[in-house]
């Protein structure tokens, strides 16, 4: 597919559906200087994705002191790995995940491992959608989520000092990644207990509402729904509708957040600015903060 079609096909689809414009992630400008902090690295060679006949690069963030702490850490899995840590690889700005978490670690509020799964560029719109869309294509989200659950997570738990239980495992993303994160929480509640659902693109997957309604997640699961007021009428209507669906499943209000930010738009700067609050809420332990647990080596 040409670069023109890769960049503009989703724009045309968004316009046709009366929804926000989402560009496909394009290759980054290698001339831009890296902004990644020392805790960030590429995680080996790209991994094969079973059922999708392609490979995918992973990135990992380790908290300060990981090498000498002897602790085990909660883990957050995030989509669009190119955009999380480094301006040099980001499509339209980075989330500053490493800066945010280094600061939280210094403050003694939260320490964690983050695994970023790179997006598939021209495959992004289908990989992050578990449902077929006649204008976008056949959904590959089931296979993509299985890749995270059955290939990526077991490898991370083997190689790193993680807290592997569901109560310490979260998933987060924005736009199509928000949709994918909500799907993962509902599809695999035994694996994930928290989802950061930022600016979810429910407009690409209307079956998601019935899916969430039919599969209530455990009462302790935490769902952080975030939207910018300027992301469009349909996006705002959809996230409010989903919050109602979650409520009607009987999920506790204390474990659901719906935050709509006045004036906020659909971009990484918005998501980066909300990351700290979302993580502290998602990982807050009953009666205390969320911290790594010390273990013997």
PDB file of C-alpha atoms in Angstrom:
ATOM      1  CA  UNK A   1       0.000   0.000   0.000  1.00  0.00           C
ATOM      2  CA  UNK A   2       1.347   3.431  -0.868  1.00  0.00           C
ATOM      3  CA  UNK A   3       2.303   5.942   1.807  1.00  0.00           C
ATOM      4  CA  UNK A   4      -0.535   8.165   0.599  1.00  0.00           C
ATOM      5  CA  UNK A   5      -3.144   5.466   1.117  1.00  0.00           C
ATOM      6  CA  UNK A   6      -1.654   4.421   4.447  1.00  0.00           C
ATOM      7  CA  UNK A   7      -1.890   7.971   5.715  1.00  0.00           C
ATOM      8  CA  UNK A   8      -5.244   9.023   4.303  1.00  0.00           C
ATOM      9  CA  UNK A   9      -7.489   5.964   3.999  1.00  0.00           C
ATOM     10  CA  UNK A  10      -8.463   6.114   7.706  1.00  0.00           C
ATOM     11  CA  UNK A  11      -9.074   9.853   7.360  1.00  0.00           C
ATOM     12  CA  UNK A  12     -11.576   9.248   4.600  1.00  0.00           C
ATOM     13  CA  UNK A  13     -13.250   6.487   6.556  1.00  0.00           C
ATOM     14  CA  UNK A  14     -13.553   8.709   9.601  1.00  0.00           C
ATOM     15  CA  UNK A  15     -15.101  11.481   7.562  1.00  0.00           C
ATOM     16  CA  UNK A  16     -17.534   9.075   5.922  1.00  0.00           C
ATOM     17  CA  UNK A  17     -18.674   7.784   9.288  1.00  0.00           C
ATOM     18  CA  UNK A  18     -18.988  11.240  10.788  1.00  0.00           C
ATOM     19  CA  UNK A  19     -16.349  10.362  13.351  1.00  0.00           C
ATOM     20  CA  UNK A  20     -13.013  11.850  14.408  1.00  0.00           C
ATOM     21  CA  UNK A  21     -10.057  11.678  12.051  1.00  0.00           C
ATOM     22  CA  UNK A  22      -7.456   9.027  12.897  1.00  0.00           C
ATOM     23  CA  UNK A  23      -4.248   8.803  10.896  1.00  0.00           C
ATOM     24  CA  UNK A  24      -2.430   5.518  10.490  1.00  0.00           C
ATOM     25  CA  UNK A  25       0.862   5.528  12.355  1.00  0.00           C
ATOM     26  CA  UNK A  26       3.631   6.331   9.891  1.00  0.00           C
ATOM     27  CA  UNK A  27       7.324   5.447  10.290  1.00  0.00           C
ATOM     28  CA  UNK A  28       9.071   7.888  12.609  1.00  0.00           C
ATOM     29  CA  UNK A  29      11.666  10.431  11.541  1.00  0.00           C
ATOM     30  CA  UNK A  30      15.001   8.856  12.432  1.00  0.00           C
ATOM     31  CA  UNK A  31      16.622  12.313  12.398  1.00  0.00           C
ATOM     32  CA  UNK A  32      14.767  13.387  15.533  1.00  0.00           C
ATOM     33  CA  UNK A  33      16.814  13.064  18.748  1.00  0.00           C
ATOM     34  CA  UNK A  34      15.729  10.399  21.216  1.00  0.00           C
ATOM     35  CA  UNK A  35      13.940  11.530  24.365  1.00  0.00           C
ATOM     36  CA  UNK A  36      13.696   8.081  25.969  1.00  0.00           C
ATOM     37  CA  UNK A  37      15.086   7.791  29.496  1.00  0.00           C
ATOM     38  CA  UNK A  38      17.611   5.098  30.519  1.00  0.00           C
ATOM     39  CA  UNK A  39      14.894   2.744  31.777  1.00  0.00           C
ATOM     40  CA  UNK A  40      13.541   2.251  28.245  1.00  0.00           C
ATOM     41  CA  UNK A  41      14.871  -0.317  25.785  1.00  0.00           C
ATOM     42  CA  UNK A  42      13.845  -2.425  22.820  1.00  0.00           C
ATOM     43  CA  UNK A  43      12.888  -5.903  23.945  1.00  0.00           C
ATOM     44  CA  UNK A  44      14.950  -8.171  21.714  1.00  0.00           C
ATOM     45  CA  UNK A  45      13.998  -9.055  18.169  1.00  0.00           C
ATOM     46  CA  UNK A  46      10.429  -8.703  16.875  1.00  0.00           C
ATOM     47  CA  UNK A  47       8.190 -11.560  18.015  1.00  0.00           C
ATOM     48  CA  UNK A  48       6.076 -13.726  15.743  1.00  0.00           C
ATOM     49  CA  UNK A  49       2.342 -13.067  16.113  1.00  0.00           C
ATOM     50  CA  UNK A  50       0.499 -16.409  15.927  1.00  0.00           C
ATOM     51  CA  UNK A  51      -2.459 -16.323  13.579  1.00  0.00           C
ATOM     52  CA  UNK A  52      -1.415 -13.046  11.945  1.00  0.00           C
ATOM     53  CA  UNK A  53       1.643 -14.115   9.911  1.00  0.00           C
ATOM     54  CA  UNK A  54       3.669 -11.070  10.971  1.00  0.00           C
ATOM     55  CA  UNK A  55       6.085  -9.981  13.680  1.00  0.00           C
ATOM     56  CA  UNK A  56       6.023  -7.161  16.185  1.00  0.00           C
ATOM     57  CA  UNK A  57       8.613  -5.147  18.080  1.00  0.00           C
ATOM     58  CA  UNK A  58       8.196  -4.696  21.836  1.00  0.00           C
ATOM     59  CA  UNK A  59       9.586  -1.969  24.089  1.00  0.00           C
ATOM     60  CA  UNK A  60      10.027  -2.124  27.852  1.00  0.00           C
ATOM     61  CA  UNK A  61      10.306   0.399  30.652  1.00  0.00           C
ATOM     62  CA  UNK A  62      11.938  -0.707  33.910  1.00  0.00           C
ATOM     63  CA  UNK A  63      11.644   1.490  37.009  1.00  0.00           C
ATOM     64  CA  UNK A  64      14.685   3.171  38.567  1.00  0.00           C
ATOM     65  CA  UNK A  65      16.615   0.761  40.717  1.00  0.00           C
ATOM     66  CA  UNK A  66      15.130  -2.333  39.085  1.00  0.00           C
ATOM     67  CA  UNK A  67      18.568  -3.929  38.670  1.00  0.00           C
ATOM     68  CA  UNK A  68      19.355  -3.769  42.386  1.00  0.00           C
ATOM     69  CA  UNK A  69      15.990  -3.607  44.151  1.00  0.00           C
ATOM     70  CA  UNK A  70      15.098  -7.285  44.364  1.00  0.00           C
ATOM     71  CA  UNK A  71      11.436  -6.287  44.089  1.00  0.00           C
ATOM     72  CA  UNK A  72       8.629  -7.668  41.979  1.00  0.00           C
ATOM     73  CA  UNK A  73       6.580  -5.133  40.066  1.00  0.00           C
ATOM     74  CA  UNK A  74       3.089  -4.720  38.629  1.00  0.00           C
ATOM     75  CA  UNK A  75       2.947  -4.593  34.842  1.00  0.00           C
ATOM     76  CA  UNK A  76       1.099  -2.329  32.427  1.00  0.00           C
ATOM     77  CA  UNK A  77       0.720  -3.433  28.812  1.00  0.00           C
ATOM     78  CA  UNK A  78       0.248  -0.564  26.351  1.00  0.00           C
ATOM     79  CA  UNK A  79      -0.544  -0.336  22.655  1.00  0.00           C
ATOM     80  CA  UNK A  80       1.186   1.932  20.105  1.00  0.00           C
ATOM     81  CA  UNK A  81       4.597   1.322  21.627  1.00  0.00           C
ATOM     82  CA  UNK A  82       6.320   3.759  19.254  1.00  0.00           C
ATOM     83  CA  UNK A  83       4.411   6.641  20.848  1.00  0.00           C
ATOM     84  CA  UNK A  84       4.951   5.875  24.530  1.00  0.00           C
ATOM     85  CA  UNK A  85       8.523   6.784  25.427  1.00  0.00           C
ATOM     86  CA  UNK A  86      10.383   8.534  22.634  1.00  0.00           C
ATOM     87  CA  UNK A  87       9.712  11.578  20.463  1.00  0.00           C
ATOM     88  CA  UNK A  88      12.047  10.105  17.838  1.00  0.00           C
ATOM     89  CA  UNK A  89       9.763   7.130  17.195  1.00  0.00           C
ATOM     90  CA  UNK A  90       6.412   8.797  17.896  1.00  0.00           C
ATOM     91  CA  UNK A  91       3.898   9.624  15.198  1.00  0.00           C
ATOM     92  CA  UNK A  92       2.559  12.865  16.670  1.00  0.00           C
ATOM     93  CA  UNK A  93       4.201  13.290  20.054  1.00  0.00           C
ATOM     94  CA  UNK A  94       4.847  10.870  22.900  1.00  0.00           C
ATOM     95  CA  UNK A  95       2.968   9.903  26.051  1.00  0.00           C
ATOM     96  CA  UNK A  96       6.040  10.521  28.277  1.00  0.00           C
ATOM     97  CA  UNK A  97       5.347   7.278  30.104  1.00  0.00           C
ATOM     98  CA  UNK A  98       8.962   6.999  31.290  1.00  0.00           C
ATOM     99  CA  UNK A  99       9.105  10.577  32.607  1.00  0.00           C
ATOM    100  CA  UNK A 100       5.786  10.160  34.416  1.00  0.00           C
ATOM    101  CA  UNK A 101       6.728   6.869  36.047  1.00  0.00           C
ATOM    102  CA  UNK A 102      10.251   7.971  36.991  1.00  0.00           C
ATOM    103  CA  UNK A 103       8.658  10.921  38.798  1.00  0.00           C
ATOM    104  CA  UNK A 104       6.123   8.702  40.577  1.00  0.00           C
ATOM    105  CA  UNK A 105       8.918   6.349  41.647  1.00  0.00           C
ATOM    106  CA  UNK A 106      10.942   9.255  43.081  1.00  0.00           C
ATOM    107  CA  UNK A 107       7.869  10.348  45.021  1.00  0.00           C
ATOM    108  CA  UNK A 108       7.391   6.841  46.401  1.00  0.00           C
ATOM    109  CA  UNK A 109       3.895   6.612  44.883  1.00  0.00           C
ATOM    110  CA  UNK A 110       4.140   3.982  42.149  1.00  0.00           C
ATOM    111  CA  UNK A 111       6.747   1.706  40.633  1.00  0.00           C
ATOM    112  CA  UNK A 112       5.934  -0.557  37.713  1.00  0.00           C
ATOM    113  CA  UNK A 113       7.083  -2.208  34.503  1.00  0.00           C
ATOM    114  CA  UNK A 114       5.541  -1.055  31.228  1.00  0.00           C
ATOM    115  CA  UNK A 115       5.536  -3.187  28.085  1.00  0.00           C
ATOM    116  CA  UNK A 116       4.802  -1.332  24.865  1.00  0.00           C
ATOM    117  CA  UNK A 117       3.559  -3.282  21.852  1.00  0.00           C
ATOM    118  CA  UNK A 118       4.345  -1.418  18.638  1.00  0.00           C
ATOM    119  CA  UNK A 119       1.410  -0.790  16.339  1.00  0.00           C
ATOM    120  CA  UNK A 120       1.212  -2.446  12.933  1.00  0.00           C
ATOM    121  CA  UNK A 121       1.110   0.848  10.985  1.00  0.00           C
ATOM    122  CA  UNK A 122      -1.175   0.016   8.047  1.00  0.00           C
ATOM    123  CA  UNK A 123      -2.573  -2.913  10.095  1.00  0.00           C
ATOM    124  CA  UNK A 124      -3.312  -0.788  13.154  1.00  0.00           C
ATOM    125  CA  UNK A 125      -7.002  -0.189  12.460  1.00  0.00           C
ATOM    126  CA  UNK A 126      -7.756  -3.895  12.073  1.00  0.00           C
ATOM    127  CA  UNK A 127      -5.357  -5.272  14.696  1.00  0.00           C
ATOM    128  CA  UNK A 128      -6.874  -3.131  17.431  1.00  0.00           C
ATOM    129  CA  UNK A 129     -10.457  -4.008  16.527  1.00  0.00           C
ATOM    130  CA  UNK A 130     -11.940  -7.343  17.571  1.00  0.00           C
ATOM    131  CA  UNK A 131     -14.889  -6.864  15.208  1.00  0.00           C
ATOM    132  CA  UNK A 132     -15.191  -6.624  11.443  1.00  0.00           C
ATOM    133  CA  UNK A 133     -15.947  -3.206   9.968  1.00  0.00           C
ATOM    134  CA  UNK A 134     -17.168  -3.081   6.382  1.00  0.00           C
ATOM    135  CA  UNK A 135     -15.267   0.136   5.652  1.00  0.00           C
ATOM    136  CA  UNK A 136     -12.075  -0.588   7.594  1.00  0.00           C
ATOM    137  CA  UNK A 137     -11.658  -4.337   7.190  1.00  0.00           C
ATOM    138  CA  UNK A 138     -11.770  -7.665   8.976  1.00  0.00           C
ATOM    139  CA  UNK A 139     -11.068  -7.355  12.664  1.00  0.00           C
ATOM    140  CA  UNK A 140      -7.846  -8.946  13.927  1.00  0.00           C
ATOM    141  CA  UNK A 141      -8.213  -7.862  17.550  1.00  0.00           C
ATOM    142  CA  UNK A 142      -8.863 -11.350  18.859  1.00  0.00           C
ATOM    143  CA  UNK A 143      -5.563 -12.616  17.470  1.00  0.00           C
ATOM    144  CA  UNK A 144      -3.744  -9.460  18.567  1.00  0.00           C
ATOM    145  CA  UNK A 145      -5.058  -9.764  22.125  1.00  0.00           C
ATOM    146  CA  UNK A 146      -4.208 -13.461  22.202  1.00  0.00           C
ATOM    147  CA  UNK A 147      -0.658 -12.492  21.187  1.00  0.00           C
ATOM    148  CA  UNK A 148      -0.389 -10.234  24.240  1.00  0.00           C
ATOM    149  CA  UNK A 149      -1.954 -12.763  26.614  1.00  0.00           C
ATOM    150  CA  UNK A 150      -0.419 -16.003  25.338  1.00  0.00           C
ATOM    151  CA  UNK A 151       2.947 -14.902  23.930  1.00  0.00           C
ATOM    152  CA  UNK A 152       4.018 -11.539  25.349  1.00  0.00           C
ATOM    153  CA  UNK A 153       2.886 -11.815  28.962  1.00  0.00           C
ATOM    154  CA  UNK A 154       4.319 -15.294  29.603  1.00  0.00           C
ATOM    155  CA  UNK A 155       7.672 -14.132  28.210  1.00  0.00           C
ATOM    156  CA  UNK A 156       7.678 -10.993  30.370  1.00  0.00           C
ATOM    157  CA  UNK A 157       6.788 -13.008  33.468  1.00  0.00           C
ATOM    158  CA  UNK A 158       9.668 -15.410  32.740  1.00  0.00           C
ATOM    159  CA  UNK A 159      12.320 -12.792  32.068  1.00  0.00           C
ATOM    160  CA  UNK A 160      11.467 -10.067  34.565  1.00  0.00           C
ATOM    161  CA  UNK A 161      10.541  -9.800  38.228  1.00  0.00           C
ATOM    162  CA  UNK A 162       6.847  -9.230  37.750  1.00  0.00           C
ATOM    163  CA  UNK A 163       3.805  -9.604  39.946  1.00  0.00           C
ATOM    164  CA  UNK A 164       2.027 -11.869  37.439  1.00  0.00           C
ATOM    165  CA  UNK A 165      -1.410 -12.086  39.026  1.00  0.00           C
ATOM    166  CA  UNK A 166      -4.394 -10.327  37.485  1.00  0.00           C
ATOM    167  CA  UNK A 167      -4.614  -7.929  40.431  1.00  0.00           C
ATOM    168  CA  UNK A 168      -1.248  -6.475  39.374  1.00  0.00           C
ATOM    169  CA  UNK A 169      -1.766  -6.513  35.590  1.00  0.00           C
ATOM    170  CA  UNK A 170      -3.285  -3.710  33.518  1.00  0.00           C
ATOM    171  CA  UNK A 171      -3.750  -2.715  29.895  1.00  0.00           C
ATOM    172  CA  UNK A 172      -4.043   0.769  28.417  1.00  0.00           C
ATOM    173  CA  UNK A 173      -4.284   2.588  25.106  1.00  0.00           C
ATOM    174  CA  UNK A 174      -5.898   5.441  23.243  1.00  0.00           C
ATOM    175  CA  UNK A 175      -8.288   5.694  20.315  1.00  0.00           C
ATOM    176  CA  UNK A 176      -8.237   2.240  18.695  1.00  0.00           C
ATOM    177  CA  UNK A 177      -5.969   1.260  21.584  1.00  0.00           C
ATOM    178  CA  UNK A 178      -8.680   2.356  24.025  1.00  0.00           C
ATOM    179  CA  UNK A 179     -11.135   0.087  22.251  1.00  0.00           C
ATOM    180  CA  UNK A 180      -8.591  -2.765  22.323  1.00  0.00           C
ATOM    181  CA  UNK A 181      -7.926  -2.258  26.033  1.00  0.00           C
ATOM    182  CA  UNK A 182     -11.608  -2.465  26.956  1.00  0.00           C
ATOM    183  CA  UNK A 183     -11.963  -5.594  24.834  1.00  0.00           C
ATOM    184  CA  UNK A 184      -8.940  -7.210  26.531  1.00  0.00           C
ATOM    185  CA  UNK A 185     -10.289  -6.560  30.033  1.00  0.00           C
ATOM    186  CA  UNK A 186     -13.651  -8.106  29.181  1.00  0.00           C
ATOM    187  CA  UNK A 187     -12.280 -10.995  27.139  1.00  0.00           C
ATOM    188  CA  UNK A 188      -9.549 -11.902  29.649  1.00  0.00           C
ATOM    189  CA  UNK A 189     -10.707 -10.858  33.144  1.00  0.00           C
ATOM    190  CA  UNK A 190      -8.533 -13.633  34.579  1.00  0.00           C
ATOM    191  CA  UNK A 191      -5.452 -11.874  33.149  1.00  0.00           C
ATOM    192  CA  UNK A 192      -6.230  -8.140  33.490  1.00  0.00           C
ATOM    193  CA  UNK A 193      -7.907  -6.353  36.397  1.00  0.00           C
ATOM    194  CA  UNK A 194      -7.488  -2.776  35.153  1.00  0.00           C
ATOM    195  CA  UNK A 195      -7.971  -0.967  31.854  1.00  0.00           C
ATOM    196  CA  UNK A 196      -7.079   2.568  30.851  1.00  0.00           C
ATOM    197  CA  UNK A 197      -9.594   3.263  28.081  1.00  0.00           C
ATOM    198  CA  UNK A 198      -8.475   6.607  26.636  1.00  0.00           C
ATOM    199  CA  UNK A 199     -10.513   8.234  23.837  1.00  0.00           C
ATOM    200  CA  UNK A 200     -11.965   4.859  22.804  1.00  0.00           C
ATOM    201  CA  UNK A 201     -12.958   4.490  19.145  1.00  0.00           C
ATOM    202  CA  UNK A 202     -16.238   2.679  19.813  1.00  0.00           C
ATOM    203  CA  UNK A 203     -17.569   4.125  16.543  1.00  0.00           C
ATOM    204  CA  UNK A 204     -15.503   1.516  14.682  1.00  0.00           C
ATOM    205  CA  UNK A 205     -17.017  -1.371  16.660  1.00  0.00           C
ATOM    206  CA  UNK A 206     -20.673  -0.973  17.576  1.00  0.00           C
ATOM    207  CA  UNK A 207     -20.884  -4.641  18.720  1.00  0.00           C
ATOM    208  CA  UNK A 208     -18.629  -3.642  21.617  1.00  0.00           C
ATOM    209  CA  UNK A 209     -21.625  -2.350  23.585  1.00  0.00           C
ATOM    210  CA  UNK A 210     -23.452  -5.693  23.535  1.00  0.00           C
ATOM    211  CA  UNK A 211     -20.173  -7.510  24.188  1.00  0.00           C
ATOM    212  CA  UNK A 212     -19.500  -5.529  27.364  1.00  0.00           C
ATOM    213  CA  UNK A 213     -23.145  -5.871  28.454  1.00  0.00           C
ATOM    214  CA  UNK A 214     -23.074  -9.645  28.062  1.00  0.00           C
ATOM    215  CA  UNK A 215     -19.795 -10.278  29.936  1.00  0.00           C
ATOM    216  CA  UNK A 216     -19.677  -8.418  33.253  1.00  0.00           C
ATOM    217  CA  UNK A 217     -16.133  -8.161  34.563  1.00  0.00           C
ATOM    218  CA  UNK A 218     -15.254  -8.999  38.185  1.00  0.00           C
ATOM    219  CA  UNK A 219     -16.383  -6.389  40.689  1.00  0.00           C
ATOM    220  CA  UNK A 220     -12.812  -5.464  41.589  1.00  0.00           C
ATOM    221  CA  UNK A 221     -11.836  -4.614  38.005  1.00  0.00           C
ATOM    222  CA  UNK A 222     -11.076  -0.935  37.442  1.00  0.00           C
ATOM    223  CA  UNK A 223     -12.130   0.845  34.252  1.00  0.00           C
ATOM    224  CA  UNK A 224     -10.857   4.376  33.552  1.00  0.00           C
ATOM    225  CA  UNK A 225     -12.824   5.892  30.665  1.00  0.00           C
ATOM    226  CA  UNK A 226     -11.327   9.146  29.365  1.00  0.00           C
ATOM    227  CA  UNK A 227     -12.517  11.497  26.630  1.00  0.00           C
ATOM    228  CA  UNK A 228     -11.758  14.997  25.454  1.00  0.00           C
ATOM    229  CA  UNK A 229     -14.752  17.295  25.028  1.00  0.00           C
ATOM    230  CA  UNK A 230     -13.467  18.380  21.603  1.00  0.00           C
ATOM    231  CA  UNK A 231     -13.036  14.842  20.254  1.00  0.00           C
ATOM    232  CA  UNK A 232     -16.403  15.004  18.546  1.00  0.00           C
ATOM    233  CA  UNK A 233     -20.090  14.484  19.368  1.00  0.00           C
ATOM    234  CA  UNK A 234     -20.103  10.784  18.481  1.00  0.00           C
ATOM    235  CA  UNK A 235     -16.996   9.978  20.521  1.00  0.00           C
ATOM    236  CA  UNK A 236     -18.470  11.740  23.546  1.00  0.00           C
ATOM    237  CA  UNK A 237     -21.878  10.127  23.118  1.00  0.00           C
ATOM    238  CA  UNK A 238     -20.325   6.684  22.744  1.00  0.00           C
ATOM    239  CA  UNK A 239     -18.158   6.885  25.865  1.00  0.00           C
ATOM    240  CA  UNK A 240     -21.146   8.064  27.920  1.00  0.00           C
ATOM    241  CA  UNK A 241     -23.208   5.214  26.498  1.00  0.00           C
ATOM    242  CA  UNK A 242     -20.472   2.725  27.406  1.00  0.00           C
ATOM    243  CA  UNK A 243     -20.283   4.081  30.946  1.00  0.00           C
ATOM    244  CA  UNK A 244     -24.018   3.403  31.252  1.00  0.00           C
ATOM    245  CA  UNK A 245     -23.569  -0.107  29.865  1.00  0.00           C
ATOM    246  CA  UNK A 246     -20.857  -0.817  32.445  1.00  0.00           C
ATOM    247  CA  UNK A 247     -23.103   0.567  35.204  1.00  0.00           C
ATOM    248  CA  UNK A 248     -26.012  -1.625  34.117  1.00  0.00           C
ATOM    249  CA  UNK A 249     -23.858  -4.750  34.417  1.00  0.00           C
ATOM    250  CA  UNK A 250     -23.766  -4.035  38.129  1.00  0.00           C
ATOM    251  CA  UNK A 251     -20.164  -2.898  38.192  1.00  0.00           C
ATOM    252  CA  UNK A 252     -19.426  -0.807  41.310  1.00  0.00           C
ATOM    253  CA  UNK A 253     -19.312   2.939  40.747  1.00  0.00           C
ATOM    254  CA  UNK A 254     -16.180   3.083  42.912  1.00  0.00           C
ATOM    255  CA  UNK A 255     -14.338   1.015  40.299  1.00  0.00           C
ATOM    256  CA  UNK A 256     -15.384   3.006  37.244  1.00  0.00           C
ATOM    257  CA  UNK A 257     -14.218   6.452  36.169  1.00  0.00           C
ATOM    258  CA  UNK A 258     -15.757   8.478  33.355  1.00  0.00           C
ATOM    259  CA  UNK A 259     -13.736  11.653  32.844  1.00  0.00           C
ATOM    260  CA  UNK A 260     -14.555  14.105  30.056  1.00  0.00           C
ATOM    261  CA  UNK A 261     -12.063  16.948  29.918  1.00  0.00           C
ATOM    262  CA  UNK A 262     -13.315  20.326  28.651  1.00  0.00           C
ATOM    263  CA  UNK A 263     -11.381  21.651  25.669  1.00  0.00           C
ATOM    264  CA  UNK A 264      -9.265  18.510  25.267  1.00  0.00           C
ATOM    265  CA  UNK A 265      -8.593  17.105  21.792  1.00  0.00           C
ATOM    266  CA  UNK A 266      -7.588  13.749  20.323  1.00  0.00           C
ATOM    267  CA  UNK A 267      -3.803  13.739  20.732  1.00  0.00           C
ATOM    268  CA  UNK A 268      -0.857  12.408  22.698  1.00  0.00           C
ATOM    269  CA  UNK A 269      -0.424  15.632  24.667  1.00  0.00           C
ATOM    270  CA  UNK A 270      -3.889  15.115  26.160  1.00  0.00           C
ATOM    271  CA  UNK A 271      -3.257  11.482  27.007  1.00  0.00           C
ATOM    272  CA  UNK A 272       0.176  12.219  28.492  1.00  0.00           C
ATOM    273  CA  UNK A 273      -1.342  14.855  30.734  1.00  0.00           C
ATOM    274  CA  UNK A 274      -3.931  12.414  32.109  1.00  0.00           C
ATOM    275  CA  UNK A 275      -1.603   9.439  32.538  1.00  0.00           C
ATOM    276  CA  UNK A 276      -0.450  10.149  36.088  1.00  0.00           C
ATOM    277  CA  UNK A 277      -3.955  10.471  37.516  1.00  0.00           C
ATOM    278  CA  UNK A 278      -5.195   7.382  35.698  1.00  0.00           C
ATOM    279  CA  UNK A 279      -2.320   5.176  36.846  1.00  0.00           C
ATOM    280  CA  UNK A 280      -2.539   6.268  40.470  1.00  0.00           C
ATOM    281  CA  UNK A 281      -6.252   5.466  40.489  1.00  0.00           C
ATOM    282  CA  UNK A 282      -5.933   2.177  38.615  1.00  0.00           C
ATOM    283  CA  UNK A 283      -3.131   0.850  40.828  1.00  0.00           C
ATOM    284  CA  UNK A 284      -4.198   2.307  44.169  1.00  0.00           C
ATOM    285  CA  UNK A 285      -4.352  -0.459  46.743  1.00  0.00           C
ATOM    286  CA  UNK A 286      -7.203  -0.506  49.254  1.00  0.00           C
ATOM    287  CA  UNK A 287      -6.023   1.576  52.174  1.00  0.00           C
ATOM    288  CA  UNK A 288      -2.747   2.648  50.569  1.00  0.00           C
ATOM    289  CA  UNK A 289      -0.674   3.483  47.530  1.00  0.00           C
ATOM    290  CA  UNK A 290       0.472   1.109  44.819  1.00  0.00           C
ATOM    291  CA  UNK A 291       4.081   0.067  45.203  1.00  0.00           C
ATOM    292  CA  UNK A 292       6.306  -2.772  44.126  1.00  0.00           C
ATOM    293  CA  UNK A 293       6.680  -5.642  46.556  1.00  0.00           C
ATOM    294  CA  UNK A 294      10.038  -6.713  47.933  1.00  0.00           C
ATOM    295  CA  UNK A 295      10.993 -10.333  47.321  1.00  0.00           C
ATOM    296  CA  UNK A 296      14.086 -12.418  47.821  1.00  0.00           C
ATOM    297  CA  UNK A 297      16.378 -12.740  44.852  1.00  0.00           C
TER     298      UNK A 297
END
